[in-house]
């Protein structure tokens, strides 16, 4: 009896916390304060900031961009239960969720700071994986037809996405060039027929995309499938929030045109305003994920039609690199960089 092992007292306190499961929520809680720290470094400097201030602001902004990719890395965990995995996918959407929350806060005239509401929401949902337990993954319904319909609708919407992103690339020339191209496009997508069809198609994509994401998040997926689900989760929130900002906030609440000045948060711009800085990661990742999500879908189509998996993966990697370059170019134009 002298060598008997002492009883395990940890059982008396319930199951041990999965700290990795809490990481996406913890990173999301930190996200607004990273943006505040970036803004504090930017606005307290003179016309020519010091190298230390530039390096510090760059590092802080990079940390803000890391938040969704950290959540993606945790979504790749093969030992995560479905609830934990879905929380990680929600963490991927942190930048666009924070913008969505900010717009809603303005619309409802909330007296509470965005950061306070944001932290309360994430601290609440962080408890979910710990109280739900390690549930067994449900089999779920088949998604074959829904996946095909989702892909076909995405193919049609590619026409609008391609024009919209090309329109934003004209921002590198200047606001006048952007406005001229947008005026041509709006003859179609702002028409009495085109706009309702576009809205319905977008809402359909959100619904079918979330359905597919919910099904695929029930069990561990490979790296590429996890990226496809994560990028789709971001886009679902981004598109819904973008339509809310355009149709409700700008058109009805403020009664202003949704032009270049609206997009860049004029007159302050994206960089030097405490609220607008949240738009920078929101836009950058929106462009990156919409293009890389399409690249992920193309990869699946190619593999399904007999293309070598290694070749399809290389093509996907090229799509990821191109997505990042286009995203950087668009954001450069929105931040004031011009090409002659």
XYZ file of C-alpha atoms in Angstrom:
340
model
C 0.000 0.000 0.000
C 2.942 2.311 0.576
C 3.689 2.250 -3.160
C 0.077 2.626 -4.253
C -0.508 5.456 -6.728
C -2.435 8.452 -5.403
C -5.907 8.910 -6.808
C -6.338 11.085 -9.909
C -7.774 14.294 -8.487
C -8.160 15.912 -11.936
C -11.330 13.908 -12.540
C -13.005 15.788 -9.719
C -12.614 19.013 -11.643
C -14.123 17.699 -14.900
C -12.400 17.300 -18.264
C -9.178 19.164 -18.852
C -9.417 22.287 -21.020
C -8.253 21.970 -24.607
C -6.144 25.099 -24.750
C -5.447 24.720 -28.467
C -9.195 24.789 -29.071
C -9.328 28.169 -27.332
C -6.494 29.658 -29.395
C -8.637 30.935 -32.321
C -10.974 32.707 -29.895
C -8.035 34.155 -27.936
C -6.404 35.409 -31.136
C -9.726 36.903 -32.257
C -10.045 38.742 -28.932
C -6.582 40.235 -29.458
C -7.305 41.269 -33.063
C -8.971 44.684 -32.434
C -6.222 45.668 -30.032
C -3.561 44.879 -32.617
C -5.308 47.292 -34.971
C -5.462 49.883 -32.190
C -1.743 49.476 -31.548
C -1.018 49.912 -35.264
C -3.113 53.075 -35.366
C -1.408 54.454 -32.263
C 2.012 54.051 -33.895
C 0.849 55.614 -37.163
C -0.982 58.694 -35.876
C 1.575 59.677 -33.229
C 4.354 60.061 -35.788
C 5.417 63.127 -37.705
C 5.182 63.448 -41.487
C 8.231 61.206 -41.793
C 7.939 58.363 -39.264
C 11.056 56.885 -37.760
C 12.366 53.510 -38.942
C 11.472 52.093 -35.527
C 7.859 53.247 -35.886
C 7.619 51.820 -39.414
C 9.062 48.478 -38.302
C 6.780 48.331 -35.267
C 3.647 49.200 -37.234
C 4.538 46.664 -39.930
C 5.098 43.937 -37.348
C 1.802 44.649 -35.594
C -0.148 44.660 -38.857
C 1.511 41.389 -39.846
C 0.414 39.902 -36.524
C -3.158 40.965 -37.290
C -2.947 39.129 -40.626
C -1.622 36.048 -38.828
C -4.822 35.700 -36.754
C -6.987 34.056 -39.478
C -4.142 31.848 -40.683
C -3.479 30.665 -37.142
C -7.137 29.650 -36.952
C -6.757 27.844 -40.281
C -3.740 25.930 -38.966
C -5.781 24.801 -35.964
C -8.665 23.791 -38.239
C -6.213 21.355 -39.854
C -5.774 19.447 -36.569
C -6.785 15.832 -37.241
C -7.652 15.240 -33.567
C -10.046 18.198 -33.263
C -13.719 17.452 -32.689
C -16.316 19.033 -35.026
C -17.253 21.865 -32.649
C -13.622 22.862 -32.144
C -12.981 22.695 -35.873
C -15.970 24.934 -36.602
C -14.769 27.440 -34.018
C -11.438 27.522 -35.850
C -13.240 28.206 -39.139
C -15.053 31.084 -37.451
C -11.647 32.367 -36.346
C -10.535 32.474 -39.985
C -13.312 35.010 -40.619
C -12.105 37.300 -37.786
C -11.181 40.341 -39.957
C -14.450 40.433 -41.867
C -16.523 39.588 -38.778
C -15.028 42.591 -36.989
C -16.016 44.884 -39.871
C -19.509 43.351 -39.947
C -19.875 43.943 -36.210
C -18.727 47.549 -36.526
C -21.301 48.340 -39.215
C -24.095 46.676 -37.227
C -23.037 48.642 -34.136
C -23.484 51.888 -36.068
C -26.828 50.801 -37.552
C -28.345 49.988 -34.150
C -26.763 53.048 -32.458
C -25.038 50.834 -29.912
C -23.687 52.721 -26.888
C -21.013 50.086 -26.281
C -17.534 50.151 -27.854
C -16.941 47.652 -30.645
C -14.080 46.054 -28.736
C -16.235 45.417 -25.674
C -19.001 43.726 -27.674
C -16.424 41.817 -29.715
C -14.643 40.422 -26.657
C -17.926 39.480 -24.988
C -19.062 37.579 -28.080
C -15.805 35.657 -28.490
C -15.471 34.859 -24.806
C -18.994 33.473 -24.936
C -18.496 31.260 -27.974
C -15.083 30.139 -26.695
C -16.895 28.209 -23.969
C -18.882 26.276 -26.572
C -16.249 23.666 -27.508
C -15.474 23.060 -23.841
C -19.089 22.490 -22.832
C -20.161 20.581 -25.938
C -17.706 17.779 -25.299
C -15.976 15.573 -27.852
C -18.921 14.685 -29.992
C -18.774 11.972 -32.568
C -18.888 13.270 -36.106
C -22.228 12.862 -37.755
C -22.389 11.180 -41.107
C -24.465 13.969 -42.624
C -26.398 14.018 -45.896
C -24.767 13.633 -49.266
C -23.565 16.886 -50.796
C -22.816 15.725 -54.315
C -25.583 17.668 -56.065
C -25.238 20.720 -53.839
C -21.511 20.808 -54.546
C -22.166 20.736 -58.288
C -24.815 23.468 -58.115
C -22.563 25.569 -55.881
C -19.749 25.195 -58.412
C -21.952 26.088 -61.389
C -23.245 29.227 -59.669
C -19.662 30.144 -58.744
C -18.688 29.795 -62.402
C -21.411 32.262 -63.407
C -20.464 34.686 -60.626
C -16.853 34.554 -61.805
C -17.851 36.996 -64.550
C -18.871 39.575 -61.960
C -15.898 38.831 -59.684
C -13.427 39.178 -62.561
C -14.875 42.538 -63.588
C -15.119 43.793 -60.005
C -11.490 42.971 -59.217
C -10.277 44.349 -62.553
C -12.220 47.519 -61.767
C -10.373 47.838 -58.452
C -7.027 47.302 -60.182
C -7.751 50.488 -62.139
C -7.417 52.221 -58.785
C -3.665 51.982 -59.334
C -4.159 54.495 -62.157
C -6.447 56.704 -60.109
C -9.996 57.229 -58.808
C -11.159 58.674 -62.133
C -10.112 55.548 -64.031
C -11.802 53.377 -61.419
C -15.012 55.427 -61.680
C -15.036 55.283 -65.490
C -14.766 51.493 -65.547
C -17.317 51.108 -62.757
C -19.791 53.279 -64.635
C -19.681 50.835 -67.551
C -20.137 47.779 -65.333
C -23.029 49.277 -63.417
C -25.066 49.403 -66.598
C -25.377 45.634 -66.102
C -25.045 44.792 -62.408
C -26.926 47.874 -61.202
C -29.779 47.436 -63.693
C -33.312 46.580 -62.597
C -32.772 42.971 -63.638
C -29.063 42.490 -63.053
C -28.897 43.665 -59.442
C -31.691 41.429 -58.046
C -30.266 38.420 -59.896
C -26.803 39.172 -58.531
C -28.109 39.471 -54.968
C -30.065 36.205 -55.228
C -27.040 34.416 -56.683
C -24.810 35.711 -53.889
C -27.275 34.681 -51.191
C -27.563 31.254 -52.803
C -23.781 30.910 -52.764
C -23.692 31.837 -49.087
C -26.390 29.311 -48.197
C -24.996 26.403 -50.183
C -21.448 27.270 -49.141
C -22.295 27.230 -45.445
C -24.174 23.949 -45.911
C -21.137 22.355 -47.553
C -18.794 23.817 -44.930
C -20.950 22.453 -42.107
C -20.936 18.992 -43.660
C -17.216 18.895 -44.422
C -16.272 20.296 -41.011
C -17.901 17.307 -39.297
C -14.815 15.168 -39.972
C -11.114 15.909 -40.456
C -10.189 16.906 -44.001
C -6.947 17.164 -45.889
C -5.001 20.401 -46.169
C -6.510 21.521 -49.478
C -10.099 20.728 -48.491
C -9.616 22.499 -45.161
C -8.330 25.562 -46.996
C -11.320 25.437 -49.330
C -13.744 25.306 -46.395
C -11.884 28.033 -44.489
C -11.796 30.406 -47.458
C -15.475 29.700 -48.111
C -16.324 30.492 -44.483
C -14.535 33.832 -44.798
C -16.294 34.646 -48.068
C -19.732 33.798 -46.667
C -19.328 36.421 -43.946
C -17.553 38.847 -46.277
C -20.259 38.794 -48.967
C -23.085 39.098 -46.446
C -21.319 41.950 -44.653
C -20.454 43.671 -47.923
C -24.083 43.623 -49.053
C -25.138 44.955 -45.659
C -22.623 47.795 -45.951
C -23.705 48.693 -49.490
C -27.462 48.217 -49.471
C -28.338 49.116 -45.883
C -25.528 51.185 -44.373
C -24.503 53.304 -47.384
C -27.672 53.546 -49.461
C -30.352 53.650 -46.763
C -28.654 54.703 -43.527
C -26.197 57.300 -44.884
C -27.717 57.948 -48.313
C -24.316 58.168 -50.003
C -22.982 56.668 -53.248
C -20.934 53.482 -52.972
C -18.034 54.820 -55.007
C -14.260 54.961 -54.596
C -14.460 57.358 -51.649
C -16.810 55.012 -49.830
C -14.520 52.040 -50.463
C -11.368 53.718 -49.121
C -13.045 55.521 -46.215
C -12.321 59.017 -47.535
C -11.215 61.534 -46.501
C -9.134 59.782 -43.817
C -8.297 56.705 -45.876
C -7.599 53.159 -44.744
C -4.365 53.740 -42.842
C -4.836 56.856 -40.720
C -8.272 56.288 -39.252
C -8.924 54.221 -36.121
C -12.086 52.662 -37.593
C -11.016 52.371 -41.224
C -7.852 50.393 -40.500
C -10.023 47.328 -39.957
C -10.981 47.556 -43.629
C -7.427 46.864 -44.782
C -7.213 43.194 -43.685
C -10.925 42.832 -44.488
C -10.402 43.853 -48.134
C -7.010 42.198 -48.582
C -8.178 38.800 -47.376
C -11.489 39.174 -49.222
C -9.659 39.465 -52.546
C -7.165 36.760 -51.626
C -9.768 34.257 -50.469
C -12.204 34.760 -53.337
C -9.479 34.002 -55.878
C -7.848 31.200 -53.902
C -11.276 29.671 -53.216
C -11.881 29.540 -56.956
C -8.430 27.995 -57.390
C -9.372 25.345 -54.814
C -12.577 24.565 -56.685
C -10.689 24.325 -59.964
C -8.239 21.907 -58.360
C -11.092 19.596 -57.351
C -12.603 19.733 -60.844
C -9.278 18.898 -62.470
C -8.654 15.941 -60.170
C -12.203 14.674 -60.743
C -11.532 14.739 -64.493
C -8.348 12.678 -64.275
C -5.658 15.337 -64.015
C -2.625 14.197 -62.048
C -2.951 15.277 -58.421
C 0.613 16.598 -58.291
C 0.007 18.787 -61.355
C -3.317 19.996 -59.924
C -1.603 20.896 -56.646
C 1.084 22.861 -58.492
C -1.589 24.751 -60.396
C -3.346 25.447 -57.090
C -0.103 26.794 -55.629
C 0.294 29.119 -58.616
C -3.284 30.296 -58.062
C -2.504 31.073 -54.425
C 0.524 33.152 -55.429
C -1.454 35.044 -58.081
C -4.258 35.660 -55.562
C -1.789 37.213 -53.119
C -0.260 39.432 -55.825
C -3.639 40.716 -57.044
C -4.736 41.350 -53.464
C -1.558 43.326 -52.748
C -1.961 45.353 -55.967
C -5.579 46.284 -55.205
C -4.767 47.299 -51.642
C -1.815 49.339 -52.862
C -4.146 51.319 -55.099
C -6.653 51.786 -52.290
C -3.879 53.092 -50.038
C -2.796 55.737 -52.552
C -0.061 54.119 -54.617
C -0.273 55.050 -58.318
C 1.386 53.859 -61.520
C 2.142 56.280 -64.320
